């Protein structure tokens, strides 16, 4: 909350990414190599998200896969 509030108060456009470091499915009860859920907030007007909750199942439903770190950072940086 303090980071998000400070970014909003700055008056600048920004993107904020929230991601897990790994999946831990309850069925496995250990880490897996499945893709992780990522939420990217874009402060610019007219940007809207999927409206889905932030979890692995919803991420799979979103149907978008960022295959590697380069794709992730390009998305966050708006490239």
mmCIF file of C-alpha atoms in Angstrom:
data_model
loop_
_atom_site.group_PDB
_atom_site.id
_atom_site.type_symbol
_atom_site.label_atom_id
_atom_site.label_comp_id
_atom_site.label_asym_id
_atom_site.label_seq_id
_atom_site.Cartn_x
_atom_site.Cartn_y
_atom_site.Cartn_z
ATOM 1 C CA UNK A 1 0.000 0.000 0.000
ATOM 2 C CA UNK A 2 2.678 2.649 0.815
ATOM 3 C CA UNK A 3 4.493 2.060 -2.497
ATOM 4 C CA UNK A 4 1.273 2.243 -4.526
ATOM 5 C CA UNK A 5 0.129 5.384 -2.679
ATOM 6 C CA UNK A 6 3.499 7.070 -3.247
ATOM 7 C CA UNK A 7 3.401 6.237 -6.956
ATOM 8 C CA UNK A 8 -0.125 7.661 -7.244
ATOM 9 C CA UNK A 9 0.912 10.796 -5.344
ATOM 10 C CA UNK A 10 3.882 11.349 -7.672
ATOM 11 C CA UNK A 11 1.601 12.498 -10.478
ATOM 12 C CA UNK A 12 3.603 10.495 -13.030
ATOM 13 C CA UNK A 13 2.374 7.634 -15.204
ATOM 14 C CA UNK A 14 3.617 4.288 -13.933
ATOM 15 C CA UNK A 15 3.218 0.533 -14.146
ATOM 16 C CA UNK A 16 3.376 -1.674 -11.095
ATOM 17 C CA UNK A 17 3.955 -5.423 -11.406
ATOM 18 C CA UNK A 18 3.143 -8.000 -8.749
ATOM 19 C CA UNK A 19 4.330 -11.560 -9.300
ATOM 20 C CA UNK A 20 4.921 -14.779 -7.396
ATOM 21 C CA UNK A 21 8.349 -16.376 -7.497
ATOM 22 C CA UNK A 22 6.919 -19.860 -8.153
ATOM 23 C CA UNK A 23 3.712 -21.899 -8.149
ATOM 24 C CA UNK A 24 2.956 -24.208 -5.273
ATOM 25 C CA UNK A 25 -0.169 -26.172 -6.221
ATOM 26 C CA UNK A 26 -2.055 -27.570 -3.251
ATOM 27 C CA UNK A 27 -2.342 -30.899 -5.051
ATOM 28 C CA UNK A 28 1.476 -31.195 -5.179
ATOM 29 C CA UNK A 29 2.274 -29.398 -1.905
ATOM 30 C CA UNK A 30 5.620 -28.378 -3.393
ATOM 31 C CA UNK A 31 6.966 -25.974 -5.991
ATOM 32 C CA UNK A 32 6.231 -26.621 -9.646
ATOM 33 C CA UNK A 33 7.529 -25.274 -12.936
ATOM 34 C CA UNK A 34 4.104 -23.975 -14.012
ATOM 35 C CA UNK A 35 3.868 -20.319 -15.079
ATOM 36 C CA UNK A 36 3.128 -17.863 -12.266
ATOM 37 C CA UNK A 37 0.355 -15.295 -12.073
ATOM 38 C CA UNK A 38 1.387 -11.703 -12.779
ATOM 39 C CA UNK A 39 -0.672 -8.571 -12.167
ATOM 40 C CA UNK A 40 0.437 -5.421 -13.990
ATOM 41 C CA UNK A 41 -1.237 -2.132 -13.059
ATOM 42 C CA UNK A 42 -1.026 0.726 -15.578
ATOM 43 C CA UNK A 43 -1.895 4.178 -14.223
ATOM 44 C CA UNK A 44 -2.512 5.738 -17.618
ATOM 45 C CA UNK A 45 -6.135 6.655 -18.414
ATOM 46 C CA UNK A 46 -8.080 4.183 -20.533
ATOM 47 C CA UNK A 47 -6.152 1.132 -19.342
ATOM 48 C CA UNK A 48 -8.258 -1.634 -17.876
ATOM 49 C CA UNK A 49 -7.395 -5.078 -16.658
ATOM 50 C CA UNK A 50 -9.023 -8.448 -17.045
ATOM 51 C CA UNK A 51 -11.028 -8.065 -13.834
ATOM 52 C CA UNK A 52 -9.937 -11.564 -12.818
ATOM 53 C CA UNK A 53 -8.693 -12.412 -9.310
ATOM 54 C CA UNK A 54 -4.937 -12.750 -8.758
ATOM 55 C CA UNK A 55 -4.333 -16.507 -8.648
ATOM 56 C CA UNK A 56 -2.968 -19.309 -10.812
ATOM 57 C CA UNK A 57 -6.364 -20.486 -12.077
ATOM 58 C CA UNK A 58 -7.387 -16.981 -13.166
ATOM 59 C CA UNK A 59 -4.019 -16.411 -14.815
ATOM 60 C CA UNK A 60 -4.542 -19.562 -16.870
ATOM 61 C CA UNK A 61 -8.029 -18.328 -17.870
ATOM 62 C CA UNK A 62 -6.608 -14.980 -18.996
ATOM 63 C CA UNK A 63 -5.008 -16.875 -21.866
ATOM 64 C CA UNK A 64 -1.863 -14.776 -22.072
ATOM 65 C CA UNK A 65 1.537 -16.319 -21.452
ATOM 66 C CA UNK A 66 4.733 -14.308 -21.105
ATOM 67 C CA UNK A 67 7.189 -17.045 -21.973
ATOM 68 C CA UNK A 68 10.312 -15.509 -20.470
ATOM 69 C CA UNK A 69 11.772 -12.617 -18.511
ATOM 70 C CA UNK A 70 12.349 -10.543 -21.620
ATOM 71 C CA UNK A 71 8.653 -10.640 -22.543
ATOM 72 C CA UNK A 72 7.723 -9.797 -18.958
ATOM 73 C CA UNK A 73 9.981 -6.747 -18.781
ATOM 74 C CA UNK A 74 8.936 -5.588 -22.250
ATOM 75 C CA UNK A 75 5.314 -5.660 -21.052
ATOM 76 C CA UNK A 76 6.121 -3.802 -17.842
ATOM 77 C CA UNK A 77 8.155 -1.202 -19.748
ATOM 78 C CA UNK A 78 5.449 -0.866 -22.407
ATOM 79 C CA UNK A 79 7.522 -2.063 -25.338
#
